[in-house]
Amino acid sequence: MKAYFSKSWNRSIQPRKQRKYRYNAHLHLKQKLLSAHLSAELRKRYGKRSIPVKKNDTVKVLKGGFKGKVGKVNSVSIKKLSAYIDGVESSRRDGTKVFVPVKASNLMIIELNTDDSRRIKNE
């Protein structure tokens, strides 16, 4: 396992190689790992189960301490594989608000940002 990155790691059953794949993956592959489920309404409309999260999507948090919160995606970090959502914040000791990173697998997209015409090809 001396290579920097190999697609064969994804086929492995070993959790350490799965983690290594996610950590060392190229950014165009990490973009796909940032997919979140669509709501039932959007699933019927677009005929897809999941789509990568993008800025200005409206999402609902499904798991964790902020479960049930709904907000717009403020930013997405492809490198860290996480999304930052308005309303999902914690405060520092000095009182400043900080966005809490949320994994895309713990989100459900309620409303899509359709500014990009190539994002959804069905409509």
Coordinates of N, CA and C in Angstrom, one line a residue, residues 13-66:
I13 N -12.5 -4.7 1.4 CA -13.5 -4.9 2.5 C -12.9 -4.3 3.8
Q14 N -11.6 -4.1 3.8 CA -10.9 -3.6 5.0 C -11.3 -2.2 5.3
P15 N -11.8 -1.9 6.5 CA -12.1 -0.5 6.9 C -10.9 0.5 6.7
R16 N -9.7 0.0 7.0 CA -8.6 0.9 7.0 C -8.3 1.4 5.5
K17 N -8.6 0.5 4.6 CA -8.4 0.8 3.1 C -9.5 1.7 2.7
Q18 N -10.7 1.5 3.2 CA -11.8 2.3 2.8 C -11.6 3.8 3.3
R19 N -11.1 3.9 4.6 CA -10.8 5.2 5.1 C -9.6 5.9 4.3
K20 N -8.6 5.1 3.9 CA -7.5 5.6 3.2 C -8.0 6.1 1.8
Y21 N -8.9 5.4 1.2 CA -9.5 5.8 -0.1 C -10.2 7.1 0.0
R22 N -11.0 7.3 1.1 CA -11.7 8.5 1.3 C -10.8 9.7 1.6
Y23 N -9.7 9.4 2.4 CA -8.8 10.5 2.8 C -7.9 10.9 1.6
N24 N -7.4 10.0 0.8 CA -6.5 10.3 -0.3 C -7.1 10.5 -1.6
A25 N -8.4 10.4 -1.7 CA -9.1 10.5 -3.0 C -8.9 11.9 -3.7
H26 N -8.9 11.9 -5.0 CA -8.8 13.2 -5.7 C -10.1 14.0 -5.5
L27 N -10.0 15.3 -5.7 CA -11.2 16.1 -5.4 C -12.4 15.8 -6.3
H28 N -12.2 15.4 -7.6 CA -13.3 15.1 -8.4 C -14.1 13.8 -7.9
L29 N -13.4 12.9 -7.2 CA -14.0 11.8 -6.6 C -14.6 12.1 -5.3
K30 N -14.0 13.0 -4.5 CA -14.6 13.4 -3.2 C -15.9 14.2 -3.4
Q31 N -16.0 14.9 -4.6 CA -17.2 15.6 -4.9 C -18.4 14.6 -4.9
K32 N -18.2 13.4 -5.4 CA -19.3 12.4 -5.5 C -19.6 11.9 -4.1
L33 N -18.6 11.9 -3.2 CA -18.8 11.4 -1.9 C -19.6 12.4 -1.0
L34 N -19.8 13.6 -1.5 CA -20.6 14.6 -0.9 C -22.1 14.5 -1.2
S35 N -22.6 13.4 -1.7 CA -24.0 13.3 -2.1 C -24.9 13.1 -0.9
A36 N -26.1 13.7 -1.0 CA -27.1 13.6 0.1 C -28.4 13.1 -0.6
H37 N -29.2 12.4 0.2 CA -30.5 12.0 -0.3 C -31.4 13.1 -0.6
L38 N -32.3 12.9 -1.6 CA -33.3 13.9 -2.0 C -34.6 13.6 -1.2
S39 N -35.4 14.6 -1.0 CA -36.7 14.4 -0.3 C -37.6 13.6 -1.3
A40 N -38.6 13.0 -0.8 CA -39.5 12.1 -1.6 C -40.1 12.9 -2.8
E41 N -40.4 14.1 -2.6 CA -41.0 15.0 -3.6 C -39.9 15.2 -4.8
L42 N -38.7 15.5 -4.4 CA -37.6 15.8 -5.4 C -37.2 14.5 -6.1
R43 N -37.3 13.4 -5.3 CA -36.9 12.1 -5.9 C -37.9 11.7 -7.0
K44 N -39.2 12.0 -6.8 CA -40.2 11.7 -7.9 C -39.9 12.6 -9.1
R45 N -39.6 13.9 -8.8 CA -39.5 14.9 -9.8 C -38.3 14.7 -10.7
Y46 N -37.2 14.3 -10.1 CA -35.9 14.2 -10.9 C -35.5 12.8 -11.2
G47 N -36.2 11.8 -10.6 CA -35.8 10.4 -10.9 C -34.5 10.0 -10.4
K48 N -34.0 10.6 -9.3 CA -32.7 10.3 -8.7 C -32.9 10.2 -7.2
R49 N -32.0 9.4 -6.6 CA -32.1 9.2 -5.2 C -31.2 10.2 -4.4
S50 N -30.0 10.5 -5.0 CA -29.1 11.4 -4.3 C -28.4 12.3 -5.3
I51 N -28.0 13.4 -4.8 CA -27.3 14.4 -5.6 C -26.2 15.1 -4.7
P52 N -25.0 15.4 -5.3 CA -24.0 16.1 -4.4 C -24.6 17.5 -3.9
V53 N -24.3 17.8 -2.7 CA -24.7 19.0 -2.0 C -24.0 20.2 -2.6
K54 N -24.7 21.3 -2.8 CA -24.1 22.5 -3.3 C -24.5 23.7 -2.5
K55 N -23.8 24.8 -2.6 CA -24.1 26.0 -1.9 C -25.5 26.5 -2.3
N56 N -26.3 27.0 -1.3 CA -27.6 27.5 -1.5 C -28.7 26.4 -1.6
D57 N -28.4 25.1 -1.4 CA -29.4 24.1 -1.3 C -30.0 24.2 0.1
T58 N -31.3 23.9 0.2 CA -32.0 23.9 1.5 C -32.0 22.4 1.9
V59 N -31.4 22.2 3.1 CA -31.3 20.8 3.6 C -31.8 20.7 5.0
K60 N -32.1 19.4 5.3 CA -32.6 19.1 6.7 C -31.5 18.1 7.3
V61 N -31.2 18.4 8.5 CA -30.2 17.5 9.2 C -31.0 16.3 9.8
L62 N -30.5 15.1 9.5 CA -31.2 13.8 9.9 C -30.6 13.2 11.1
K63 N -29.3 13.4 11.4 CA -28.7 12.8 12.5 C -27.8 13.8 13.3
G64 N -27.5 13.4 14.5 CA -26.6 14.3 15.3 C -27.3 15.2 16.2
G65 N -26.6 16.1 16.9 CA -27.1 17.0 17.8 C -28.0 18.0 17.2
F66 N -27.9 18.3 16.0 CA -28.7 19.3 15.3 C -29.9 18.7 14.5

